[in-house]
Tab-separated table of C-alpha atoms in Angstrom:
chain	number	residue	atom	x	y	z
A	1	UNK	CA	22.714	-12.566	-2.166
A	2	UNK	CA	21.384	-9.263	-1.149
A	3	UNK	CA	23.601	-7.244	1.946
A	4	UNK	CA	19.927	-5.848	2.879
A	5	UNK	CA	17.103	-8.014	3.244
A	6	UNK	CA	13.816	-6.273	2.965
A	7	UNK	CA	10.464	-7.749	4.056
A	8	UNK	CA	6.997	-5.783	5.091
A	9	UNK	CA	4.579	-7.483	6.714
A	10	UNK	CA	1.319	-5.284	7.021
A	11	UNK	CA	2.515	-2.074	7.908
A	12	UNK	CA	5.680	-2.889	9.376
A	13	UNK	CA	8.697	-2.744	7.039
A	14	UNK	CA	12.055	-4.989	8.602
A	15	UNK	CA	15.262	-4.437	7.403
A	16	UNK	CA	17.982	-6.992	7.851
A	17	UNK	CA	21.617	-6.432	7.538
A	18	UNK	CA	22.379	-9.409	5.393
A	19	UNK	CA	26.397	-9.882	5.614
A	20	UNK	CA	26.314	-13.013	8.556
A	21	UNK	CA	29.661	-14.272	7.472
A	22	UNK	CA	31.014	-10.685	8.404
A	23	UNK	CA	29.125	-10.120	11.519
A	24	UNK	CA	27.151	-7.436	9.386
A	25	UNK	CA	29.967	-5.372	8.864
A	26	UNK	CA	28.404	-2.289	6.757
A	27	UNK	CA	29.187	-2.696	3.195
A	28	UNK	CA	28.696	0.288	0.148
A	29	UNK	CA	25.802	-1.877	-1.009
A	30	UNK	CA	24.032	-2.427	2.625
A	31	UNK	CA	24.175	1.256	3.643
A	32	UNK	CA	22.986	2.769	-0.015
A	33	UNK	CA	20.055	0.215	0.341
A	34	UNK	CA	19.310	1.000	3.704
A	35	UNK	CA	19.274	4.506	2.786
A	36	UNK	CA	16.851	4.028	-0.028
A	37	UNK	CA	14.572	2.013	1.853
A	38	UNK	CA	13.912	4.593	4.502
A	39	UNK	CA	13.915	6.988	2.484
A	40	UNK	CA	11.284	5.407	0.228
A	41	UNK	CA	9.734	4.385	3.822
A	42	UNK	CA	8.651	8.328	3.922
A	43	UNK	CA	6.641	8.365	0.829
A	44	UNK	CA	4.570	4.996	1.333
A	45	UNK	CA	1.634	5.601	3.555
A	46	UNK	CA	1.223	2.141	4.383
A	47	UNK	CA	3.987	1.688	6.342
A	48	UNK	CA	3.873	3.119	9.857
A	49	UNK	CA	6.998	1.179	11.376
A	50	UNK	CA	10.486	0.501	10.658
A	51	UNK	CA	12.109	-2.509	12.023
A	52	UNK	CA	16.231	-2.675	11.856
A	53	UNK	CA	18.047	-5.901	12.911
A	54	UNK	CA	20.924	-8.039	12.011
A	55	UNK	CA	20.918	-11.271	9.955
A	56	UNK	CA	22.831	-14.376	12.410
A	57	UNK	CA	25.012	-14.278	15.260
A	58	UNK	CA	25.489	-10.025	15.831
A	59	UNK	CA	22.946	-7.178	14.646
A	60	UNK	CA	26.438	-5.533	13.167
A	61	UNK	CA	30.272	-5.337	13.471
A	62	UNK	CA	29.914	-1.942	12.127
A	63	UNK	CA	33.027	-0.680	9.990
A	64	UNK	CA	34.752	-3.653	8.346
A	65	UNK	CA	38.146	-4.080	10.252
A	66	UNK	CA	39.069	-6.333	7.165
A	67	UNK	CA	39.167	-3.585	4.913
A	68	UNK	CA	40.550	-1.011	7.211
A	69	UNK	CA	43.917	0.687	6.377
A	70	UNK	CA	43.504	-0.056	2.401
A	71	UNK	CA	41.336	2.894	1.849
A	72	UNK	CA	42.331	6.520	0.700
A	73	UNK	CA	41.367	9.468	2.679
A	74	UNK	CA	38.905	10.314	-0.339
A	75	UNK	CA	37.914	6.812	-0.211
A	76	UNK	CA	36.905	7.133	3.628
A	77	UNK	CA	35.471	10.443	2.988
A	78	UNK	CA	32.768	9.336	0.670
A	79	UNK	CA	32.026	6.528	2.849
A	80	UNK	CA	31.397	8.250	5.745
A	81	UNK	CA	29.050	10.704	3.277
A	82	UNK	CA	26.934	7.547	2.359
A	83	UNK	CA	26.638	6.628	6.058
A	84	UNK	CA	26.027	10.531	7.031
A	85	UNK	CA	23.055	10.398	4.643
A	86	UNK	CA	21.697	6.732	6.451
A	87	UNK	CA	21.987	8.246	9.337
A	88	UNK	CA	19.924	11.979	8.335
A	89	UNK	CA	17.180	9.625	6.684
A	90	UNK	CA	16.233	7.675	9.694
A	91	UNK	CA	16.722	11.073	11.875
A	92	UNK	CA	14.325	12.467	9.077
A	93	UNK	CA	11.867	9.771	8.638
A	94	UNK	CA	8.574	10.914	10.797
A	95	UNK	CA	7.612	7.105	11.769
A	96	UNK	CA	9.054	5.175	14.223
A	97	UNK	CA	12.580	3.245	13.835
A	98	UNK	CA	13.272	0.255	16.745
A	99	UNK	CA	16.188	-1.465	16.495
A	100	UNK	CA	16.312	-5.082	17.428
A	101	UNK	CA	20.106	-5.889	18.906
A	102	UNK	CA	21.343	-9.427	19.707
A	103	UNK	CA	24.957	-10.164	19.601
A	104	UNK	CA	27.284	-7.391	19.366
A	105	UNK	CA	26.679	-3.625	18.421
A	106	UNK	CA	30.329	-2.602	17.756
A	107	UNK	CA	31.593	1.112	16.645
A	108	UNK	CA	29.503	3.028	14.027
A	109	UNK	CA	26.704	-0.153	14.472
A	110	UNK	CA	26.158	0.993	18.178
A	111	UNK	CA	25.696	4.344	16.398
A	112	UNK	CA	23.147	3.309	13.750
A	113	UNK	CA	21.207	1.499	16.522
A	114	UNK	CA	21.048	5.044	18.515
A	115	UNK	CA	20.072	6.974	15.500
A	116	UNK	CA	16.651	4.761	15.525
A	117	UNK	CA	13.940	5.812	17.826
A	118	UNK	CA	13.952	2.477	20.036
A	119	UNK	CA	16.472	-0.206	20.764
A	120	UNK	CA	14.929	-3.718	22.205
A	121	UNK	CA	18.162	-5.529	22.887
A	122	UNK	CA	18.697	-9.432	24.032
A	123	UNK	CA	20.343	-9.854	27.537
A	124	UNK	CA	23.440	-11.313	25.673
A	125	UNK	CA	23.974	-8.280	23.832
A	126	UNK	CA	27.191	-6.262	23.915
A	127	UNK	CA	27.852	-2.567	23.052
A	128	UNK	CA	30.964	-1.559	22.257
A	129	UNK	CA	32.633	1.967	20.812
A	130	UNK	CA	35.908	0.525	19.250
A	131	UNK	CA	37.268	3.351	17.378
A	132	UNK	CA	39.900	4.406	19.491
A	133	UNK	CA	41.456	0.983	19.194
A	134	UNK	CA	42.312	1.306	15.763
A	135	UNK	CA	43.573	5.139	16.297
A	136	UNK	CA	40.156	6.545	14.851
A	137	UNK	CA	37.439	8.966	16.007
A	138	UNK	CA	33.956	8.021	16.184
A	139	UNK	CA	31.869	8.498	13.330
A	140	UNK	CA	28.000	7.483	12.575
A	141	UNK	CA	26.832	10.374	14.630
A	142	UNK	CA	28.300	9.083	17.738
A	143	UNK	CA	29.721	11.637	18.910
A	144	UNK	CA	26.357	13.577	18.834
A	145	UNK	CA	24.158	10.609	19.903
A	146	UNK	CA	26.242	9.353	22.535
A	147	UNK	CA	26.671	12.812	24.505
A	148	UNK	CA	22.559	13.633	24.443
A	149	UNK	CA	22.573	10.270	26.598
A	150	UNK	CA	25.112	10.057	28.820
A	151	UNK	CA	26.624	13.534	29.183
A	152	UNK	CA	29.914	14.398	28.107
A	153	UNK	CA	32.092	12.953	30.555
A	154	UNK	CA	30.775	9.508	30.539
A	155	UNK	CA	30.772	9.788	26.543
A	156	UNK	CA	34.384	10.421	26.551
A	157	UNK	CA	35.127	7.446	28.830
A	158	UNK	CA	33.101	4.908	26.705
A	159	UNK	CA	34.720	6.839	23.252
A	160	UNK	CA	38.444	6.932	24.696
A	161	UNK	CA	38.367	3.242	26.551
A	162	UNK	CA	36.021	1.415	24.371
A	163	UNK	CA	35.471	-0.974	26.789
A	164	UNK	CA	32.285	-3.394	25.513
A	165	UNK	CA	28.884	-2.827	27.686
A	166	UNK	CA	26.520	-5.719	28.428
A	167	UNK	CA	22.475	-5.209	27.617
A	168	UNK	CA	22.219	-4.497	31.581
A	169	UNK	CA	24.668	-2.013	31.866
A	170	UNK	CA	23.268	-0.263	28.496
A	171	UNK	CA	19.904	-0.148	29.645
A	172	UNK	CA	20.729	1.482	33.234
A	173	UNK	CA	22.833	3.880	30.996
A	174	UNK	CA	19.859	4.964	29.171
A	175	UNK	CA	20.373	3.912	25.669
A	176	UNK	CA	18.088	0.574	25.653
A	177	UNK	CA	14.450	1.055	25.827
A	178	UNK	CA	13.856	-3.027	26.889
A	179	UNK	CA	16.181	-6.028	27.806
A	180	UNK	CA	14.813	-9.391	27.015
A	181	UNK	CA	15.892	-13.328	26.381
A	182	UNK	CA	17.003	-13.566	23.067
A	183	UNK	CA	14.441	-16.020	22.634
A	184	UNK	CA	11.954	-13.634	23.106
A	185	UNK	CA	14.041	-11.101	21.157
A	186	UNK	CA	11.698	-11.423	17.727
A	187	UNK	CA	8.316	-11.495	19.356
A	188	UNK	CA	8.737	-8.345	21.914
A	189	UNK	CA	10.145	-6.275	18.787
A	190	UNK	CA	6.889	-7.623	16.668
A	191	UNK	CA	4.817	-6.649	19.909
A	192	UNK	CA	5.824	-3.536	20.113
A	193	UNK	CA	6.310	-2.528	16.504
A	194	UNK	CA	2.580	-3.511	16.122
A	195	UNK	CA	1.694	-1.358	19.548
A	196	UNK	CA	3.260	1.588	17.503
A	197	UNK	CA	1.692	1.196	14.077
A	198	UNK	CA	-1.910	0.887	15.531
A	199	UNK	CA	-1.246	4.555	16.973
A	200	UNK	CA	-1.431	8.252	15.205
A	201	UNK	CA	1.399	8.124	13.108
A	202	UNK	CA	1.141	11.763	11.883
A	203	UNK	CA	1.809	12.743	15.640
A	204	UNK	CA	4.255	10.169	16.257
A	205	UNK	CA	5.990	11.791	13.581
A	206	UNK	CA	5.909	15.577	14.559
A	207	UNK	CA	6.468	14.756	18.073
A	208	UNK	CA	10.245	12.754	16.776
A	209	UNK	CA	10.761	15.869	14.862
A	210	UNK	CA	10.710	18.424	17.938
A	211	UNK	CA	12.084	15.983	20.210
A	212	UNK	CA	15.218	15.411	17.885
A	213	UNK	CA	15.247	19.397	17.223
A	214	UNK	CA	15.096	20.100	20.753
A	215	UNK	CA	19.101	19.411	21.370
A	216	UNK	CA	19.826	22.840	19.110
A	217	UNK	CA	16.522	24.719	20.112
A	218	UNK	CA	15.697	26.881	23.000
A	219	UNK	CA	12.895	26.348	24.987
A	220	UNK	CA	11.120	29.463	23.157
A	221	UNK	CA	11.868	27.731	19.712
A	222	UNK	CA	10.333	24.444	21.204
A	223	UNK	CA	7.149	25.982	22.833
A	224	UNK	CA	6.542	27.800	19.064
A	225	UNK	CA	6.881	24.445	17.449
A	226	UNK	CA	4.348	23.064	19.690
A	227	UNK	CA	2.006	25.523	19.488
A	228	UNK	CA	2.265	25.540	15.371
A	229	UNK	CA	2.473	21.906	15.238
A	230	UNK	CA	-0.671	21.344	17.250
A	231	UNK	CA	-2.512	23.678	15.110
A	232	UNK	CA	-2.269	21.131	12.102
A	233	UNK	CA	-2.985	18.231	14.317
A	234	UNK	CA	-6.268	19.623	15.726
A	235	UNK	CA	-7.450	18.690	11.544
A	236	UNK	CA	-6.196	15.427	11.400
A	237	UNK	CA	-8.457	12.553	11.576
A	238	UNK	CA	-6.776	10.656	13.885
A	239	UNK	CA	-7.281	13.412	16.446
A	240	UNK	CA	-11.302	13.275	15.412
A	241	UNK	CA	-10.999	9.730	15.976
A	242	UNK	CA	-9.257	9.599	18.942
A	243	UNK	CA	-12.189	12.125	20.908
A	244	UNK	CA	-14.699	9.930	19.301
A	245	UNK	CA	-13.342	6.822	21.007
A	246	UNK	CA	-12.849	8.699	24.175
A	247	UNK	CA	-16.811	9.570	24.630
A	248	UNK	CA	-17.492	6.236	23.387
A	249	UNK	CA	-15.524	4.362	25.699
A	250	UNK	CA	-13.480	2.340	22.928
A	251	UNK	CA	-9.950	1.787	21.449
A	252	UNK	CA	-9.149	4.402	18.572
A	253	UNK	CA	-8.478	3.089	15.158
A	254	UNK	CA	-6.087	5.445	13.909
A	255	UNK	CA	-5.288	5.634	10.029
A	256	UNK	CA	-2.273	7.692	10.542
A	257	UNK	CA	-4.408	10.542	8.557
């Protein structure tokens, strides 16, 4: 049985972390396959949206606690290198990624969700950065993403104390886009993904890149990126379709071209 289940329905690619007996704790196979699928999605024009979710009772427990303490420094270096490659692939994918969270999103799994573009969570979800509880620092980009959402003071509180957040607290803090009941989660995520899949994929991808880059760019640099990118956008078929649809008072039929 694969540690990652891959399903494609139309223009939507669903990637399911699949170690339910271990609460989908990360394995080498899981992370490598997840990275490969995300990179493949970049070149596959038929894919418009990616959904990331977990099998069984939880999204993911993150790092496998049962194997902690057994790995050497070089082993850890290699493992985090694989995780880093996955996080960067998610950030570089010029298509929307939605994380559908239920149960626990713990440690690096919380950071994996933060690396996506949207998080939709079930009401019973819990989010925790438990690294400090086992004498570790956060990895998987948590020290980057967390600070961008809540600022350094709140980020350090979450990181140092390792206290769980419920979905309502996470939503109010700005981590989540939507919170729904568990039995509505699949339908809500599917509906959200379907709506995105009908949008202008190229414009989404360029906006995602500039938004992500904006954390280390000056205002002047962002303005110039917007200027240069808009020159490309006005030449796309989607822009022409959007203008035609507006004039004809109908819904645009974007093709991602």
